[in-house]
Coordinates of C-alpha atoms in Angstrom, one line a residue:
M21 CA 36.5 12.4 8.6
T22 CA 36.9 10.6 5.2
L23 CA 34.0 8.6 5.3
L24 CA 30.6 10.4 5.5
N25 CA 27.7 8.5 6.1
G26 CA 24.0 9.7 4.6
I27 CA 21.0 7.6 3.1
G28 CA 21.5 5.7 0.0
V29 CA 18.5 5.5 -2.1
C30 CA 19.9 4.5 -5.3
P31 CA 22.2 1.5 -5.3
G32 CA 25.5 1.9 -7.5
I33 CA 29.1 3.0 -7.5
A34 CA 29.9 6.1 -9.1
V35 CA 34.0 7.0 -8.9
G36 CA 35.0 10.9 -10.0
P37 CA 35.5 14.4 -9.5
L38 CA 33.2 16.3 -7.2
V39 CA 31.3 19.2 -8.6
R40 CA 29.2 21.8 -6.8
M41 CA 25.6 22.8 -8.3
P42 CA 25.7 26.6 -8.9
D43 CA 24.9 29.1 -6.4
P44 CA 21.3 30.1 -6.4
V45 CA 20.0 33.1 -8.0
P46 CA 20.7 36.1 -5.5
E47 CA 17.9 37.4 -3.7
P48 CA 16.5 41.0 -5.5
S49 CA 16.8 43.8 -3.2
A50 CA 14.1 44.3 -1.0
G51 CA 14.5 48.1 -1.0
P52 CA 11.2 50.0 -1.8
G53 CA 10.9 52.8 -4.2
Q54 CA 12.6 51.3 -7.2
V55 CA 10.1 51.2 -10.0
T56 CA 9.6 54.6 -12.0
D57 CA 7.7 52.7 -14.4
K58 CA 5.4 50.6 -12.9
N59 CA 3.2 49.6 -16.2
A60 CA 6.5 48.4 -17.8
E61 CA 7.8 46.3 -14.6
R62 CA 4.6 44.9 -14.0
S63 CA 4.6 43.4 -17.8
R64 CA 7.5 41.6 -17.1
I65 CA 5.8 39.4 -14.6
S66 CA 3.4 37.6 -16.6
P67 CA 5.7 36.4 -20.0
A68 CA 8.4 35.5 -17.2
M69 CA 6.2 32.9 -15.9
E70 CA 4.6 31.8 -19.0
A71 CA 8.5 31.4 -20.1
V72 CA 9.5 29.0 -17.3
A73 CA 6.5 27.1 -17.6
A74 CA 6.8 26.3 -21.1
E75 CA 10.7 25.4 -20.6
L76 CA 9.3 22.8 -17.8
R77 CA 6.4 21.5 -19.8
A78 CA 8.9 21.0 -22.6
R79 CA 11.3 19.1 -20.4
A80 CA 8.6 16.9 -19.4
E81 CA 7.5 16.1 -22.4
K82 CA 11.2 14.6 -23.2
A83 CA 11.2 12.8 -19.2
K84 CA 10.5 9.4 -17.6
A85 CA 7.4 8.7 -16.5
E86 CA 7.6 9.5 -13.1
T87 CA 9.9 13.0 -13.8
R88 CA 7.3 13.6 -16.0
A89 CA 4.5 14.0 -13.8
V90 CA 6.7 16.1 -11.3
L91 CA 7.6 18.6 -14.2
E92 CA 4.0 18.9 -15.2
A93 CA 2.7 19.7 -11.5
T94 CA 5.7 22.0 -11.2
S95 CA 4.7 23.8 -14.5
Y96 CA 1.6 24.5 -13.1
M97 CA 3.2 26.4 -10.1
A98 CA 5.1 28.6 -12.1
V99 CA 1.8 30.2 -14.0
D100 CA -0.4 30.3 -10.5
P101 CA -2.7 32.9 -10.8
G102 CA -2.7 33.6 -7.1
M103 CA 1.1 34.1 -7.0
M104 CA 0.8 36.2 -10.2
D105 CA -1.9 38.8 -8.9
L106 CA 0.4 38.9 -5.8
A107 CA 3.4 39.7 -7.5
I108 CA 1.4 42.3 -9.7
T109 CA 0.3 43.8 -6.6
G110 CA 3.4 44.0 -5.2
V111 CA 4.6 46.4 -8.1
V112 CA 1.5 48.4 -8.1
E113 CA 1.0 49.1 -4.6
R114 CA 4.8 48.7 -2.7
N115 CA 6.7 49.7 -5.8
L116 CA 8.9 46.5 -5.6
S117 CA 10.8 45.9 -9.2
A118 CA 9.3 42.7 -10.8
A119 CA 12.1 40.4 -9.6
R120 CA 11.4 41.2 -5.8
A121 CA 7.8 40.9 -6.0
V122 CA 8.0 37.6 -7.9
F123 CA 10.5 36.7 -5.1
E124 CA 7.9 37.9 -2.5
A125 CA 4.8 36.1 -4.0
A126 CA 6.3 32.9 -4.0
N127 CA 7.9 32.9 -0.4
T128 CA 4.1 33.5 0.5
F129 CA 3.0 30.5 -1.3
R130 CA 6.0 28.6 -0.1
D131 CA 5.2 29.6 3.3
M132 CA 1.4 28.7 2.9
L133 CA 2.7 25.0 1.6
A134 CA 5.1 24.5 4.2
A135 CA 2.8 25.2 7.2
A136 CA 0.0 22.6 5.4
G137 CA 2.6 19.7 6.0
G138 CA 2.5 16.0 4.3
Y139 CA 2.3 16.0 0.5
I140 CA 1.6 19.7 -0.2
G141 CA 4.5 20.8 2.3
A142 CA 6.8 18.7 0.7
R143 CA 6.6 20.9 -2.5
V144 CA 8.3 23.7 -0.9
A145 CA 11.6 22.9 -2.9
D146 CA 9.6 22.5 -6.1
I147 CA 8.0 26.5 -5.4
E148 CA 11.5 27.6 -4.5
D149 CA 12.9 26.2 -8.0
V150 CA 10.2 27.5 -9.9
R151 CA 10.5 31.3 -7.4
D152 CA 14.4 31.2 -8.6
R153 CA 13.7 30.2 -12.3
I154 CA 10.9 33.5 -12.9
V155 CA 13.3 36.1 -10.9
A156 CA 16.3 34.7 -13.8
A157 CA 13.9 35.0 -16.5
V158 CA 12.7 38.9 -15.3
L159 CA 16.2 39.5 -14.6
G160 CA 17.5 38.2 -18.1
V161 CA 20.4 35.7 -16.3
P162 CA 21.1 32.0 -16.8
M163 CA 18.2 30.1 -15.0
P164 CA 19.6 26.9 -12.6
G165 CA 20.8 23.9 -13.4
I166 CA 23.0 21.1 -13.6
P167 CA 26.5 22.4 -14.6
D168 CA 28.7 21.1 -17.5
P169 CA 32.2 21.0 -16.8
G170 CA 33.1 18.9 -20.0
H171 CA 33.7 16.1 -18.0
P172 CA 31.9 13.3 -16.4
F173 CA 31.5 14.2 -12.2
I174 CA 29.4 13.6 -9.3
L175 CA 27.3 15.9 -8.1
V176 CA 27.2 17.4 -4.7
A177 CA 24.1 19.8 -4.0
R178 CA 21.8 21.2 -0.6
D179 CA 19.0 19.4 -3.1
L180 CA 17.8 19.1 -6.1
A181 CA 14.7 20.2 -8.0
P182 CA 12.9 18.2 -10.4
A183 CA 13.9 20.3 -13.3
D184 CA 17.3 19.8 -12.2
T185 CA 17.2 16.0 -11.6
A186 CA 15.4 16.1 -15.3
T187 CA 18.1 17.3 -16.7
V188 CA 20.6 14.8 -15.7
D189 CA 22.8 12.7 -18.1
P190 CA 23.8 9.6 -16.8
E191 CA 26.6 9.4 -19.0
K192 CA 27.8 13.0 -17.7
V193 CA 26.4 13.1 -14.0
L194 CA 27.9 9.9 -12.9
G195 CA 25.8 9.9 -9.1
F196 CA 24.9 12.6 -7.0
V197 CA 24.9 13.2 -3.1
T198 CA 22.9 15.9 -1.6
T199 CA 23.0 17.3 2.0
E200 CA 19.2 17.5 2.7
G201 CA 16.1 15.4 1.3
G202 CA 15.2 12.0 2.4
P203 CA 14.3 8.4 1.3
T204 CA 10.9 9.2 -0.2
S205 CA 11.9 13.3 -1.3
H206 CA 11.9 13.7 -5.2
T207 CA 15.4 14.1 -5.5
A208 CA 15.4 9.9 -4.6
I209 CA 12.5 9.0 -6.6
L210 CA 13.6 10.9 -9.5
A211 CA 17.4 9.0 -8.9
R212 CA 15.6 5.9 -8.8
T213 CA 13.8 6.7 -12.1
L214 CA 17.4 7.5 -13.8
G215 CA 19.0 4.7 -12.2
V216 CA 21.7 7.2 -11.0
P217 CA 23.4 6.2 -7.7
A218 CA 22.8 8.4 -5.2
V219 CA 23.2 9.7 -1.5
V220 CA 20.8 12.3 0.6
A221 CA 21.2 13.5 3.9
T222 CA 24.7 13.4 4.0
E223 CA 26.3 16.1 6.5
G224 CA 29.3 17.4 5.5
A225 CA 29.6 16.5 1.8
L226 CA 29.1 20.7 1.0
S227 CA 32.5 21.2 2.5
L228 CA 34.3 19.0 0.6
K229 CA 36.7 20.7 -2.1
E230 CA 35.8 20.9 -5.7
G231 CA 37.5 18.7 -7.9
T232 CA 38.5 15.9 -5.7
T233 CA 38.2 12.3 -6.2
V234 CA 35.4 10.7 -4.4
V235 CA 33.5 7.4 -4.3
L236 CA 29.9 7.2 -3.9
D237 CA 28.4 4.2 -2.7
G238 CA 24.3 4.4 -3.0
G239 CA 24.0 0.8 -1.9
A240 CA 26.1 1.4 1.6
G241 CA 24.6 5.6 1.5
T242 CA 28.4 6.5 1.9
L243 CA 30.7 9.1 0.3
N244 CA 34.4 8.6 0.4
A245 CA 36.1 11.9 0.4
A246 CA 39.8 10.2 0.1
P247 CA 39.7 7.1 -1.5
T248 CA 43.3 5.4 -1.5
D249 CA 44.3 4.5 -5.4
A250 CA 43.5 0.7 -4.4
E251 CA 39.8 1.8 -3.3
V252 CA 39.4 3.8 -6.9
Q253 CA 40.6 1.0 -8.8
D254 CA 37.9 -1.4 -6.7
A255 CA 35.0 1.1 -7.4
E256 CA 35.8 1.6 -11.3
K257 CA 35.5 -2.7 -11.1
R258 CA 32.7 -2.3 -9.6
M259 CA 31.1 0.2 -11.7
A260 CA 32.0 -2.3 -14.9
A261 CA 30.3 -5.0 -13.0
R262 CA 27.2 -3.4 -12.3
R263 CA 27.0 -2.2 -16.2
G264 CA 27.5 -6.1 -16.5
A265 CA 25.1 -7.4 -14.4
K266 CA 22.1 -5.5 -15.8
K267 CA 22.5 -7.5 -19.3
T268 CA 22.3 -10.8 -17.8
W269 CA 19.0 -10.8 -15.5
S270 CA 16.4 -13.6 -17.0
G271 CA 13.3 -11.7 -16.3
E272 CA 12.0 -13.6 -13.7
G273 CA 12.3 -13.2 -10.0
A274 CA 13.3 -16.0 -7.9
T275 CA 15.8 -16.9 -5.4
S276 CA 18.6 -19.2 -5.8
D277 CA 16.6 -22.4 -4.6
G278 CA 13.5 -21.5 -7.1
R279 CA 11.2 -19.5 -4.8
R280 CA 9.4 -17.4 -7.0
I281 CA 9.1 -13.6 -5.8
L282 CA 7.4 -11.9 -8.5
L283 CA 9.0 -8.6 -9.3
L284 CA 6.9 -6.0 -10.4
A285 CA 6.7 -2.2 -11.7
N286 CA 5.3 0.8 -9.7
V287 CA 3.4 2.6 -12.6
G288 CA 1.3 6.0 -12.7
D289 CA -0.1 5.9 -16.1
P290 CA 0.2 4.0 -19.5
K291 CA 3.0 5.5 -20.8
S292 CA 5.1 4.5 -17.3
A293 CA 3.1 1.3 -17.5
K294 CA 5.0 0.3 -20.9
A295 CA 8.2 1.5 -19.7
G296 CA 7.6 -1.2 -16.8
A297 CA 6.9 -4.3 -19.4
D298 CA 9.8 -3.4 -21.6
A299 CA 12.2 -3.0 -18.0
G300 CA 11.1 -6.9 -17.7
A301 CA 8.5 -6.1 -15.1
E302 CA 6.4 -9.3 -14.6
G303 CA 3.5 -7.0 -14.2
V304 CA 2.2 -4.1 -11.8
G305 CA 2.4 -3.8 -7.9
L306 CA 1.1 -0.5 -7.6
F307 CA -0.9 1.5 -10.3
R308 CA -1.4 4.8 -8.6
T309 CA -4.6 6.1 -10.3
E310 CA -3.8 10.0 -8.9
F311 CA -3.0 11.1 -11.9
L312 CA -6.3 11.6 -13.4
F313 CA -7.7 13.3 -10.1
L314 CA -5.4 15.2 -8.4
D315 CA -4.6 17.9 -11.6
S316 CA -8.7 17.8 -12.6
A317 CA -11.2 20.9 -11.7
K318 CA -13.8 17.9 -11.6
E319 CA -14.2 14.3 -10.9
P320 CA -13.2 12.3 -14.3
T321 CA -16.2 10.6 -15.9
V322 CA -16.3 6.8 -15.6
A323 CA -15.8 6.7 -19.7
E324 CA -12.3 9.1 -19.4
Q325 CA -11.1 6.6 -16.0
E326 CA -11.6 3.2 -18.2
E327 CA -9.7 4.7 -20.7
A328 CA -6.8 5.4 -18.7
Y329 CA -7.0 2.1 -17.0
A330 CA -7.4 0.7 -20.2
G331 CA -4.1 1.9 -21.3
V332 CA -2.3 0.9 -17.8
F333 CA -3.9 -3.2 -18.8
A334 CA -2.8 -3.1 -22.1
A335 CA 0.9 -3.4 -21.0
F336 CA 0.4 -6.2 -18.9
P337 CA -1.9 -9.1 -21.2
D338 CA -1.8 -12.6 -21.2
G339 CA -3.2 -12.9 -17.1
R340 CA -0.2 -10.8 -15.7
K341 CA -1.0 -8.9 -12.4
V342 CA -2.2 -5.5 -12.3
V343 CA -2.6 -4.0 -8.8
V344 CA -4.6 -0.6 -8.9
R345 CA -4.8 1.1 -6.0
T346 CA -8.0 3.1 -5.4
L347 CA -7.8 7.0 -5.2
D348 CA -5.5 7.7 -2.5
A349 CA -6.3 11.6 -2.1
G350 CA -8.0 14.2 0.5
A351 CA -6.3 15.9 3.4
D352 CA -2.8 16.5 2.4
K353 CA -3.9 15.8 -1.2
P354 CA -6.9 17.7 -2.2
L355 CA -9.3 17.6 -4.8
A356 CA -10.7 20.4 -6.5
F357 CA -13.7 18.9 -6.6
L358 CA -14.1 17.9 -3.3
D359 CA -14.6 20.5 -0.5
Q360 CA -13.5 18.5 3.1
G361 CA -12.6 21.5 4.6
E362 CA -9.5 22.1 6.7
E363 CA -7.9 19.8 9.4
P364 CA -5.5 20.2 12.1
N365 CA -3.4 17.7 10.9
P366 CA -3.6 16.2 7.5
A367 CA -1.5 13.2 8.0
L368 CA -3.7 12.0 10.0
G369 CA -6.9 12.8 8.7
V370 CA -9.6 12.0 5.9
R371 CA -7.2 10.6 3.3
G372 CA -7.3 7.0 1.1
V373 CA -10.0 5.2 1.4
R374 CA -11.5 7.2 4.4
V375 CA -12.6 9.8 1.9
A376 CA -15.0 7.1 0.4
F377 CA -16.4 6.7 4.0
E378 CA -17.8 10.0 3.7
D379 CA -18.8 9.7 0.2
S380 CA -19.0 6.1 -1.6
G381 CA -19.8 7.5 -5.0
I382 CA -16.4 8.7 -6.0
L383 CA -15.6 4.8 -5.0
D384 CA -18.3 3.2 -7.1
R385 CA -17.5 5.2 -9.5
Q386 CA -13.9 4.1 -9.9
L387 CA -14.5 0.7 -9.4
Q388 CA -17.1 1.0 -12.1
A389 CA -14.5 2.3 -14.6
I390 CA -12.0 -0.2 -13.3
S391 CA -14.1 -3.0 -14.0
R392 CA -15.2 -2.1 -17.2
A393 CA -11.6 -1.7 -18.4
A394 CA -10.6 -5.0 -16.6
E395 CA -13.6 -6.7 -18.8
R396 CA -11.5 -5.0 -22.1
S397 CA -8.3 -6.7 -20.9
S398 CA -6.9 -9.7 -20.1
S399 CA -4.9 -8.6 -17.7
D400 CA -5.0 -10.2 -13.9
V401 CA -6.8 -6.7 -12.2
W402 CA -6.6 -7.1 -8.4
V403 CA -7.7 -3.7 -6.5
M404 CA -6.5 -2.5 -3.0
A405 CA -7.4 0.4 -0.7
P406 CA -4.9 3.0 0.8
M407 CA -5.2 4.0 4.7
I408 CA -6.7 1.0 5.7
A409 CA -6.7 0.4 9.8
L410 CA -9.6 -2.0 10.7
A411 CA -10.5 -5.2 9.9
S412 CA -14.0 -3.7 9.4
E413 CA -12.7 -1.5 6.9
A414 CA -11.3 -4.1 4.7
E415 CA -14.3 -5.9 5.0
W416 CA -16.0 -3.2 3.6
F417 CA -14.1 -2.6 1.1
S418 CA -13.7 -5.8 0.0
G419 CA -17.5 -6.2 -0.5
K420 CA -17.6 -2.9 -2.7
V421 CA -14.9 -4.4 -5.1
R422 CA -16.7 -7.2 -5.5
E423 CA -19.9 -5.6 -6.1
H424 CA -18.5 -4.5 -8.9
G425 CA -17.6 -7.9 -10.4
L426 CA -14.0 -7.7 -9.5
K427 CA -12.7 -10.6 -7.5
T428 CA -9.4 -9.9 -5.9
P429 CA -9.9 -7.4 -3.0
G430 CA -6.9 -6.4 -1.0
V431 CA -5.4 -3.3 1.1
M432 CA -2.5 -1.3 1.7
V433 CA -0.5 -1.9 4.9
E434 CA 0.2 1.6 5.7
V435 CA -0.3 2.3 9.4
P436 CA 1.1 0.1 12.1
A437 CA -2.8 -0.9 13.0
A438 CA -3.0 -2.4 9.9
A439 CA 0.6 -4.5 10.1
L440 CA -0.6 -5.6 13.9
N441 CA -4.1 -6.4 12.8
A442 CA -2.7 -8.1 9.5
E443 CA -4.4 -12.0 10.2
Q444 CA -7.5 -10.6 10.6
I445 CA -7.5 -8.4 7.7
L446 CA -6.1 -11.2 5.5
G447 CA -9.2 -13.1 6.9
V448 CA -11.6 -10.8 5.0
T449 CA -9.4 -9.6 1.7
E450 CA -6.9 -11.6 -0.5
F451 CA -4.0 -10.0 -0.2
A452 CA -1.6 -6.9 1.3
S453 CA 0.7 -4.5 -0.3
I454 CA 2.9 -2.6 2.4
G455 CA 3.7 1.1 1.5
T456 CA 6.9 1.5 3.2
N457 CA 7.0 5.2 3.0
D458 CA 3.7 5.8 4.9
L459 CA 4.2 2.7 7.4
A460 CA 7.8 4.4 8.2
Q461 CA 6.6 8.1 9.2
Y462 CA 3.9 6.6 10.9
T463 CA 5.7 4.2 12.7
L464 CA 8.7 6.7 13.7
A465 CA 6.5 9.6 13.8
A466 CA 8.5 11.5 11.9
D467 CA 7.3 13.0 8.9
R468 CA 8.9 11.5 5.5
M469 CA 9.3 15.1 4.0
A470 CA 11.1 16.7 6.8
G471 CA 14.9 16.7 5.9
P472 CA 16.1 16.5 9.4
L473 CA 14.4 13.4 9.9
A474 CA 15.5 11.6 7.2
A475 CA 17.5 9.0 9.5
L476 CA 14.2 7.9 11.1
N477 CA 12.5 7.4 7.7
D478 CA 15.2 5.1 6.7
P479 CA 13.2 1.9 5.6
W480 CA 16.1 0.0 7.3
Q481 CA 14.5 1.0 10.8
P482 CA 14.3 -2.4 12.7
A483 CA 10.9 -1.1 13.7
L484 CA 9.4 -1.3 10.3
L485 CA 11.1 -4.1 9.5
K486 CA 9.0 -6.2 12.2
L487 CA 5.7 -4.8 11.9
I488 CA 6.6 -6.1 7.8
G489 CA 7.7 -9.2 9.2
F490 CA 4.1 -9.8 11.0
T491 CA 2.7 -8.9 7.9
G492 CA 4.4 -11.4 6.0
E493 CA 3.4 -13.6 9.1
A494 CA 0.3 -13.2 9.1
G495 CA 0.3 -13.7 5.0
E496 CA 1.6 -17.2 5.3
K497 CA -0.7 -18.1 8.1
R498 CA -3.8 -17.0 5.8
G499 CA -2.6 -18.3 2.7
K500 CA -2.4 -14.9 1.2
T501 CA 0.2 -13.1 -0.9
V502 CA 1.9 -10.0 0.8
G503 CA 3.8 -7.7 -1.2
V504 CA 5.8 -4.3 -1.0
C505 CA 5.4 -1.4 -3.4
G506 CA 7.0 1.0 -1.0
E507 CA 10.4 2.9 -2.2
A508 CA 11.9 0.2 0.2
A509 CA 11.4 -2.8 -2.6
S510 CA 13.7 -0.7 -4.8
D511 CA 16.9 -1.3 -2.6
P512 CA 18.3 -4.9 -3.9
V513 CA 20.1 -5.7 -0.4
L514 CA 16.7 -4.7 1.4
A515 CA 14.9 -6.9 -0.9
V516 CA 16.6 -9.9 0.2
V517 CA 15.5 -9.1 4.0
L518 CA 11.8 -8.6 2.8
V519 CA 11.9 -11.9 1.2
G520 CA 13.2 -13.2 4.5
L521 CA 10.2 -11.6 6.4
G522 CA 7.6 -13.4 4.2
V523 CA 6.8 -10.7 1.1
T524 CA 5.9 -12.6 -1.6
S525 CA 6.2 -9.8 -4.3
L526 CA 8.4 -6.9 -4.6
S527 CA 6.7 -3.7 -7.1
M528 CA 9.5 -1.1 -7.6
S529 CA 10.5 1.8 -10.0
S530 CA 11.6 -0.2 -13.5
R531 CA 15.1 1.3 -13.2
A532 CA 15.6 -1.1 -10.1
L533 CA 14.0 -4.3 -11.3
A534 CA 17.4 -5.5 -12.8
D535 CA 19.4 -5.1 -10.0
V536 CA 16.8 -6.7 -7.6
G537 CA 16.4 -9.5 -9.6
E538 CA 20.2 -10.2 -10.0
L539 CA 20.8 -10.5 -6.5
L540 CA 17.5 -12.3 -5.5
R541 CA 18.9 -15.1 -7.5
T542 CA 22.3 -15.3 -5.7
V543 CA 20.6 -16.2 -2.6
S544 CA 18.2 -19.0 -1.1
Y545 CA 15.4 -18.7 0.8
D546 CA 16.9 -19.5 3.7
D547 CA 19.3 -17.0 3.3
C548 CA 16.9 -14.3 3.2
K549 CA 15.3 -15.8 6.6
R550 CA 18.5 -15.5 8.3
L551 CA 20.0 -12.0 7.0
A552 CA 16.4 -10.9 7.7
Q553 CA 16.6 -11.8 11.5
V554 CA 20.2 -10.1 11.5
A555 CA 18.8 -7.0 10.5
L556 CA 15.9 -7.3 13.0
D557 CA 18.7 -7.7 15.5
A558 CA 20.3 -4.0 15.0
G559 CA 19.6 -1.4 16.7
E560 CA 19.4 0.9 14.4
A561 CA 18.8 1.4 10.6
Q562 CA 22.6 2.0 9.4
A563 CA 23.5 -1.1 12.2
A564 CA 20.9 -3.3 10.4
K565 CA 22.4 -2.3 6.6
A566 CA 26.1 -2.4 7.7
A567 CA 25.5 -6.0 9.1
V568 CA 23.2 -7.3 6.3
R569 CA 25.6 -6.2 3.6
A570 CA 28.6 -7.5 5.2
E571 CA 27.1 -11.2 4.8
L572 CA 26.6 -10.9 0.9
P573 CA 30.3 -10.7 -0.6
Q574 CA 28.6 -10.9 -4.0
L575 CA 27.5 -7.5 -3.6
D576 CA 31.0 -6.3 -5.2
E577 CA 30.7 -8.7 -8.3
L578 CA 27.4 -7.1 -8.7
G579 CA 28.6 -3.3 -8.4
L580 CA 26.2 -3.2 -5.5

């Protein structure tokens, strides 16, 4: 087969020679009794771990906001005291080499993370990358990284670690394709941050000969392994069109017949908020507040939270919308200062707003900080709760928000129950925002971090689109706004469908704003509704995407 199908996670066209990711650092020998000086061998472990952590921190300082957060979290893994102690024990008690001791210690931690599943389980690839980097540092060999053949290329790999994608130079790496990963993997998220065309879960890509000229279509989710001269020329034209399109978007989201669709940014801290504003975002559709909590040994004070929130609000003054999601943690995103015990299934456990049901103090203090920061700002601050399932829960949260002087409470729609009960929920709140990542995994019963199930988590799944449609219809009946802040909003073609399903705002990575804005202005609202029905009528995700793309000839001109 010359056309390989995967899941497109960042739109755009790339044409060039295929280059493989270098093989990982070889596994150190497992044989015991190889150490003659245990003290000298154990003394190699800590410096190697510190060196890797320092390199990751240095990369984080130069990286974009989303990438920076991932790299900073990964740097903490590199110097985890428990892993260090386990590695030293391997040298002292089992007579292992430093390299082997680190390898086994990291694998122990990896297996623990994999067993936890959910958000924690998703860090398996990160710890394997950290493991290989520390082993390389111990052995004094080059660390894993992006190859540099001296010319632009398309990178193919099994998967990419955050530290790898953080070093991608878009002038050299024209696009990348992986055989693993899914729509919400680190690879996918970082690809959108970089604006590099990417396709994941592409079976057979690693079997292609290095140096082969290929055409990668991040919008369609395909890799053409044997393009004709005409197909190469067409791809090059589309690449040029894409570069031009980014320079002409006006900065206002609207369809061709003037229906306003707010185009907003997903942000996680003040720096990423500024990047969103600089990219033309009309506001913030998802302000993730977890960055203050997840790496903290104790709950941030109200004053600390207030300052952080005020920094984000400052990037969007003069009445522009900033939607704050309250703490989305617990269970699979544990807090060091909150002991919740173990749960048999963290993905279905006490997370999001459910943490506040058990201890409302954390929520009250966060809402107090948000309120104080809002008073200092001219932003239009909205607040929403994650993991709402019932109208009674939404009503409880709305009451909390209003008690703290905030006027616009809303909910995340992340579980099917919230979508199916959207009309009742919107009766007691002011807005809804659909988190397509979680809504997909709960609708299709597929862990969004499980590579083999990536196709089920494709946001083009008609079952998922139907739930979005239910929510959009409920918003129209209630006269309330319905946004999408999951990764689905970053796909320009899917954005057209979402508008047709009743979505009134789209929140995405800053890099995606121009592409979405460009395509939206070429279609009318009636076009959007018609194409939404085309997608709903399709049997599966790939068929839905192909059918809608076939109805949009302007994609070639826009390079999408």
